[in-house]
Coordinates of N, CA and C in Angstrom, one line a residue:
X1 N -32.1 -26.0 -13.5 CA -31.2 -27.1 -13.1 C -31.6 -27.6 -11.7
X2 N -31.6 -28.3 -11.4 CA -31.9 -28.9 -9.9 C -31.0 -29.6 -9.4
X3 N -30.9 -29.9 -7.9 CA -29.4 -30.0 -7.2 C -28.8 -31.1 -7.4
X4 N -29.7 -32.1 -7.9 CA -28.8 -32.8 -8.1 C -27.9 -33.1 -9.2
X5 N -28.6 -32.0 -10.7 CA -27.3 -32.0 -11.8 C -26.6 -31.3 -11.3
X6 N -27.1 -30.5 -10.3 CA -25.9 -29.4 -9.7 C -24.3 -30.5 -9.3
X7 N -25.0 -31.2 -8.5 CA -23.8 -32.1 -7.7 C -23.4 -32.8 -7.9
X8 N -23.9 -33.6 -9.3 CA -23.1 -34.4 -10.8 C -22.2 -33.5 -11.4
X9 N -22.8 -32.3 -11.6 CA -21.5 -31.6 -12.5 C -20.4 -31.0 -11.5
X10 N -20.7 -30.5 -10.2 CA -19.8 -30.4 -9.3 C -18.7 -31.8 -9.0
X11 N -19.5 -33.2 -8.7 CA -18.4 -34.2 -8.2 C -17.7 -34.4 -9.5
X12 N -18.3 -34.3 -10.8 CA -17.6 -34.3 -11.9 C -16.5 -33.5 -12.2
X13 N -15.9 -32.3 -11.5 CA -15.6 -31.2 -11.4 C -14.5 -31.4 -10.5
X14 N -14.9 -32.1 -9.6 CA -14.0 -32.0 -8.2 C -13.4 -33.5 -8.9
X15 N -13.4 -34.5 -9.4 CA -13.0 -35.9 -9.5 C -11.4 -35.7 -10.9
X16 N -12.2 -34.6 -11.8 CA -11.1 -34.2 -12.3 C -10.4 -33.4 -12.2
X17 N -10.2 -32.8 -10.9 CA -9.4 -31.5 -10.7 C -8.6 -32.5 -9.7
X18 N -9.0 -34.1 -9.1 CA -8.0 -35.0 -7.9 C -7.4 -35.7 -8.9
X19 N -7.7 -36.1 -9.8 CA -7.1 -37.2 -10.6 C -5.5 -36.9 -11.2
X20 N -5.5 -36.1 -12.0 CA -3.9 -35.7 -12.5 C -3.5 -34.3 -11.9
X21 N -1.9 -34.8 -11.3 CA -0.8 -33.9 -11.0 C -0.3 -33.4 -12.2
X22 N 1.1 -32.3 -12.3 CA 1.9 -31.7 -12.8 C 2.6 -32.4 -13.1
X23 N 3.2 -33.4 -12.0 CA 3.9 -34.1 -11.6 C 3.8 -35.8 -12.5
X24 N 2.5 -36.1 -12.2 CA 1.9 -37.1 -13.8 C 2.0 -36.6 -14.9
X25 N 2.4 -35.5 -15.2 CA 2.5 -35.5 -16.8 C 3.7 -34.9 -17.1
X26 N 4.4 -34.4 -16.3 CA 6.0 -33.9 -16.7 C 7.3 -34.4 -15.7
X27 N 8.0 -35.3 -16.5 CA 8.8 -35.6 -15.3 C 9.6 -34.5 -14.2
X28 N 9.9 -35.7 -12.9 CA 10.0 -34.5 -12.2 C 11.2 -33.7 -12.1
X29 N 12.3 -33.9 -13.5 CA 13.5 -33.6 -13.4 C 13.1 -32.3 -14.7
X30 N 12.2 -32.1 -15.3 CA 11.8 -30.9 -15.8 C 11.4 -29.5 -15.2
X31 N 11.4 -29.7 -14.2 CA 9.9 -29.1 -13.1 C 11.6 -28.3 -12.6
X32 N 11.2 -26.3 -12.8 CA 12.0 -25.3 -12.5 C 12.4 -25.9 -11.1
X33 N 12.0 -26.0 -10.3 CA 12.1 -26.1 -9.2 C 13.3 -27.0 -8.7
X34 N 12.9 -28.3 -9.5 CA 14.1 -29.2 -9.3 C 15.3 -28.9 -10.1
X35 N 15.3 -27.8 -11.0 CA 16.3 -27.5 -11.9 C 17.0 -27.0 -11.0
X36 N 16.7 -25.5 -10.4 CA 16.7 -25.1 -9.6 C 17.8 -25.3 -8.1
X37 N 17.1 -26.5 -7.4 CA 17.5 -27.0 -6.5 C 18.7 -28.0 -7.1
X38 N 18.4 -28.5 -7.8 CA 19.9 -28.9 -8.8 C 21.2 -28.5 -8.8
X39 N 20.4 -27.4 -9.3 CA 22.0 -26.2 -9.7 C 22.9 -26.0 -8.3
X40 N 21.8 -25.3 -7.5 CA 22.3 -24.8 -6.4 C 22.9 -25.8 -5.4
X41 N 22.5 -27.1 -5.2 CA 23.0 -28.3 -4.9 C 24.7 -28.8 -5.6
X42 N 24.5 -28.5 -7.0 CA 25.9 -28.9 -7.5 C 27.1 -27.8 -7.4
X43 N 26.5 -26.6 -7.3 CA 27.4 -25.1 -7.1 C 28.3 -25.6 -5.6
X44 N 27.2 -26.0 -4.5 CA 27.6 -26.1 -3.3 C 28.3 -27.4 -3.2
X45 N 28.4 -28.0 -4.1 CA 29.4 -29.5 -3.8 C 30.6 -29.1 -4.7
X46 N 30.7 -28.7 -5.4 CA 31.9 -28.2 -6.3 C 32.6 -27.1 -6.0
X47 N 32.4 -26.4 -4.7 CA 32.8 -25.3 -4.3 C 33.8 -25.7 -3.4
X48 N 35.4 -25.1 -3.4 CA 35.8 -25.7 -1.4 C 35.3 -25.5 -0.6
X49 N 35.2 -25.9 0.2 CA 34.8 -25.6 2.3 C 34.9 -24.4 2.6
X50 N 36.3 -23.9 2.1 CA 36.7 -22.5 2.6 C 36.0 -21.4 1.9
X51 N 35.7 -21.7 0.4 CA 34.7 -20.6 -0.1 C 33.5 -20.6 -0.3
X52 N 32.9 -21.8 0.3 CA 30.9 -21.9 0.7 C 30.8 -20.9 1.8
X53 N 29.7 -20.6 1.8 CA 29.2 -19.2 3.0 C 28.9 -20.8 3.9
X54 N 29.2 -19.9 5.0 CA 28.5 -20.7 6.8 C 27.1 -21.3 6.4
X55 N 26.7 -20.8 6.0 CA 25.3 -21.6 5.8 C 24.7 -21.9 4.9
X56 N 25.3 -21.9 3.5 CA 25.0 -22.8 2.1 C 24.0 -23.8 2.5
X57 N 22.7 -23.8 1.8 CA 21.9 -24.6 2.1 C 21.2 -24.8 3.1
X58 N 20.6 -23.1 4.3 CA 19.9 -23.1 5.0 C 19.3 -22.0 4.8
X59 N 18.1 -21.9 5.6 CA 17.3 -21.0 5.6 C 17.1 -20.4 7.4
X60 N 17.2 -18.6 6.8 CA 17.3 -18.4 8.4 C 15.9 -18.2 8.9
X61 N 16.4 -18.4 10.4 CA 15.2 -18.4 11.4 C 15.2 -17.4 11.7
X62 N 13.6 -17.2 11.1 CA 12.6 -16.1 11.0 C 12.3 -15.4 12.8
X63 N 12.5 -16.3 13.6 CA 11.8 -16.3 15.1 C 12.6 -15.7 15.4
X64 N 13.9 -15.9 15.1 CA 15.1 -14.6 15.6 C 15.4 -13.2 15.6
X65 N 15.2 -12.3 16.7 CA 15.8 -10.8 15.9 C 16.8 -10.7 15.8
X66 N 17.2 -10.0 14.2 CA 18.3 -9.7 13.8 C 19.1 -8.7 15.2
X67 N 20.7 -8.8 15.4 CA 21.0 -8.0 16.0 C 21.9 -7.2 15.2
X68 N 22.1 -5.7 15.9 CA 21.8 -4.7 15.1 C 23.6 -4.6 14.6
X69 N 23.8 -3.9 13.3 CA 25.2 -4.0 12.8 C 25.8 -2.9 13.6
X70 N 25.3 -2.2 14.4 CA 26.4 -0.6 15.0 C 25.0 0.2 15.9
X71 N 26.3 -0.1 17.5 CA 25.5 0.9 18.8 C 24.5 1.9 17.9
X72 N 23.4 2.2 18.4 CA 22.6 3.3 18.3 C 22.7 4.5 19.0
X73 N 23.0 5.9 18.2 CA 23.6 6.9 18.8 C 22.6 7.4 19.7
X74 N 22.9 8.4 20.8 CA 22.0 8.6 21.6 C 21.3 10.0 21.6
X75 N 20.1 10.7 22.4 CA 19.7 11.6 21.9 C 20.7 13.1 22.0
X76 N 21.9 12.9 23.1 CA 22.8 14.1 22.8 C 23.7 13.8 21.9
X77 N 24.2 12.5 21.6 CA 24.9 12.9 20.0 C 24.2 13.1 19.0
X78 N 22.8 13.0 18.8 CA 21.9 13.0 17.7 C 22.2 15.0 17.9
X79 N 21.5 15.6 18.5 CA 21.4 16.5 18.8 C 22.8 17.8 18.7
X80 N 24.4 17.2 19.3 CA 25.4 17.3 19.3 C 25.6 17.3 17.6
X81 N 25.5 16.2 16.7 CA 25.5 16.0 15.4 C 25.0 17.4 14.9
X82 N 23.2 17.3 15.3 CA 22.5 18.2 13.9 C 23.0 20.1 14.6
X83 N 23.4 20.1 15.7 CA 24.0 21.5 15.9 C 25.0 21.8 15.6
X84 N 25.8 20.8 14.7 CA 27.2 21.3 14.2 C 26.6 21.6 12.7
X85 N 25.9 20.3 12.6 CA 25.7 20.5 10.6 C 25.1 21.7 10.8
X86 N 24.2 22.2 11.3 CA 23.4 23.6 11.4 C 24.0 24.8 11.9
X87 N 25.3 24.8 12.5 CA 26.5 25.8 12.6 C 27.3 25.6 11.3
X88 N 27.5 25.0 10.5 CA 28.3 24.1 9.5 C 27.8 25.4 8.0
X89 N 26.2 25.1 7.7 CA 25.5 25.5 7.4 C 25.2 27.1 7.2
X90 N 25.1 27.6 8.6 CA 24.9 29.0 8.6 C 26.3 29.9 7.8
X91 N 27.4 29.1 8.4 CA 28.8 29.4 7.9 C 29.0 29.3 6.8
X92 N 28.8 28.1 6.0 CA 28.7 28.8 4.2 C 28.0 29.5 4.2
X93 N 26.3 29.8 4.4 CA 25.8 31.1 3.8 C 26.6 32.3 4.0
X94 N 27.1 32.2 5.4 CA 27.7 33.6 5.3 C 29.1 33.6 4.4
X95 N 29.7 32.8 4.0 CA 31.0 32.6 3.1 C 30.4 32.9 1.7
X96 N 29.6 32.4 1.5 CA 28.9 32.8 0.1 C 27.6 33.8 -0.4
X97 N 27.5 34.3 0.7 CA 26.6 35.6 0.8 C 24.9 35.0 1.1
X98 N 24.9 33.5 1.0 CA 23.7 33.1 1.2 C 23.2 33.0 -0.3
X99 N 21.9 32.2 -0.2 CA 21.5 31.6 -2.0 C 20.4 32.6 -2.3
X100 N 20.6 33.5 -3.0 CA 20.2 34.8 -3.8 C 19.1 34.0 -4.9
X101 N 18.7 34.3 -4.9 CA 17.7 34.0 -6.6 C 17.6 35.1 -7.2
X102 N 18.0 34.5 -8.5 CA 18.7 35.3 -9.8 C 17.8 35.7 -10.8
X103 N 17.6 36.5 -11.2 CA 16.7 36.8 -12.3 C 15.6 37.4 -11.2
X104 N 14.7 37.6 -12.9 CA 13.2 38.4 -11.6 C 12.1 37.0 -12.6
X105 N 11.1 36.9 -11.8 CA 10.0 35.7 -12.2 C 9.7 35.9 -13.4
X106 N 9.2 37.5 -13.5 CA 8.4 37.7 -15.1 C 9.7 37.1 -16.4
X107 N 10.7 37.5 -15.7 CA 12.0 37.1 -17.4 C 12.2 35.5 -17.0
X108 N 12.3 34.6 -15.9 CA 12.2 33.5 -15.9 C 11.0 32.7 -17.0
X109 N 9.4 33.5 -16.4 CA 8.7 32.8 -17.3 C 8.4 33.2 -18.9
X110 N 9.2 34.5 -18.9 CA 9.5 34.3 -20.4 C 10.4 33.8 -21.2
X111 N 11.4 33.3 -20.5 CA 12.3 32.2 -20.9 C 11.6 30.9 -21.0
X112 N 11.0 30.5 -20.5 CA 10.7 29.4 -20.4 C 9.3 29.0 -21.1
X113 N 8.6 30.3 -21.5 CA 8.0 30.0 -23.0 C 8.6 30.0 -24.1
X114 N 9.4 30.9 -24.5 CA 10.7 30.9 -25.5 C 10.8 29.5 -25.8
X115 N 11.6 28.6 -25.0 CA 11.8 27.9 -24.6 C 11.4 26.9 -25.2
X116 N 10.1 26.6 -24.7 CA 9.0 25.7 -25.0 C 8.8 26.2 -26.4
X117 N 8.5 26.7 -27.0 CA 8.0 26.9 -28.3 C 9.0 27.0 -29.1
X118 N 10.4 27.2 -28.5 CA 12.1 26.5 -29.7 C 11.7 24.9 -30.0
X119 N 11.7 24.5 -28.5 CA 11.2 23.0 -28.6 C 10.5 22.2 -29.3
X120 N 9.1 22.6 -29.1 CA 8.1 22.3 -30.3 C 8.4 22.5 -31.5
X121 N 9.0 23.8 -32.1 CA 8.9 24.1 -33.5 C 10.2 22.9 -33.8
X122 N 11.1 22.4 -33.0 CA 12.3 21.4 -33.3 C 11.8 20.3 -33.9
X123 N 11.2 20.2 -32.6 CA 10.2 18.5 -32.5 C 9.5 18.5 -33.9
X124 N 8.8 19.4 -34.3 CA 7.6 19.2 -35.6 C 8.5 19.6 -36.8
X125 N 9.6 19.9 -36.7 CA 10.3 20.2 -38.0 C 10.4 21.4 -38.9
X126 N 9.9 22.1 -37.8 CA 9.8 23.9 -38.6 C 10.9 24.6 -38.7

């Protein structure tokens, strides 16, 4: 092929990809968008004053930092905090003897073949 069927079938290519919109073939009261913007248009005119949000029908500015919902604690309450939970802590173990593990491994993992092989024989119908 040589360049210049090349750039016949290219302008050919490009002439109908400018010619028709979405917008030329479906009106524009079809199109989600305007449904959409519709809805949310008629919600906010049918609503009272006093129960639309402050800014019904804005978008916030992105350029802004959010400011923060609650002071940021500092590093001796952070520290103050995790030395109580961790006194907090040591005190149930000692209330409850501390967390023992039960059984010995070899009867765990024979349970738990048992187990497995009740299961299967369920599952298949035996």
């Amino acid at each position: 092929m040589t360049m210049r069927g090349i750039a016949a079938i290219l302008g050919l290519f490009l002439a109908g990809c400018a010619t028709a919109t979405i917008e030329d073939a479906v009106p524009a009261g079809a199109l989600p968008q305007a449904a959409a913007a519709g809805a949310v248009e008629a919600a906010a005119q049918t609503a009272p004053a006093e129960e639309r949000a402050p800014t019904a029908g804005t978008y916030p500015n992105l350029n802004v930092a959010p400011a923060a919902a609650a002071p940021q604690i500092t590093q001796q309450q952070r520290a103050s905090e995790t030395a109580g939970l961790r006194a907090k802590r040591a005190q149930l173990a000692q209330e409850t003897g501390g967390a023992k593990a039960t059984g010995d491994a070899q009867e765990l993992r024979r349970l738990a073949s048992t187990h497995a092989d009740k299961v299967l024989k369920e599952i298949e119908g035996e």
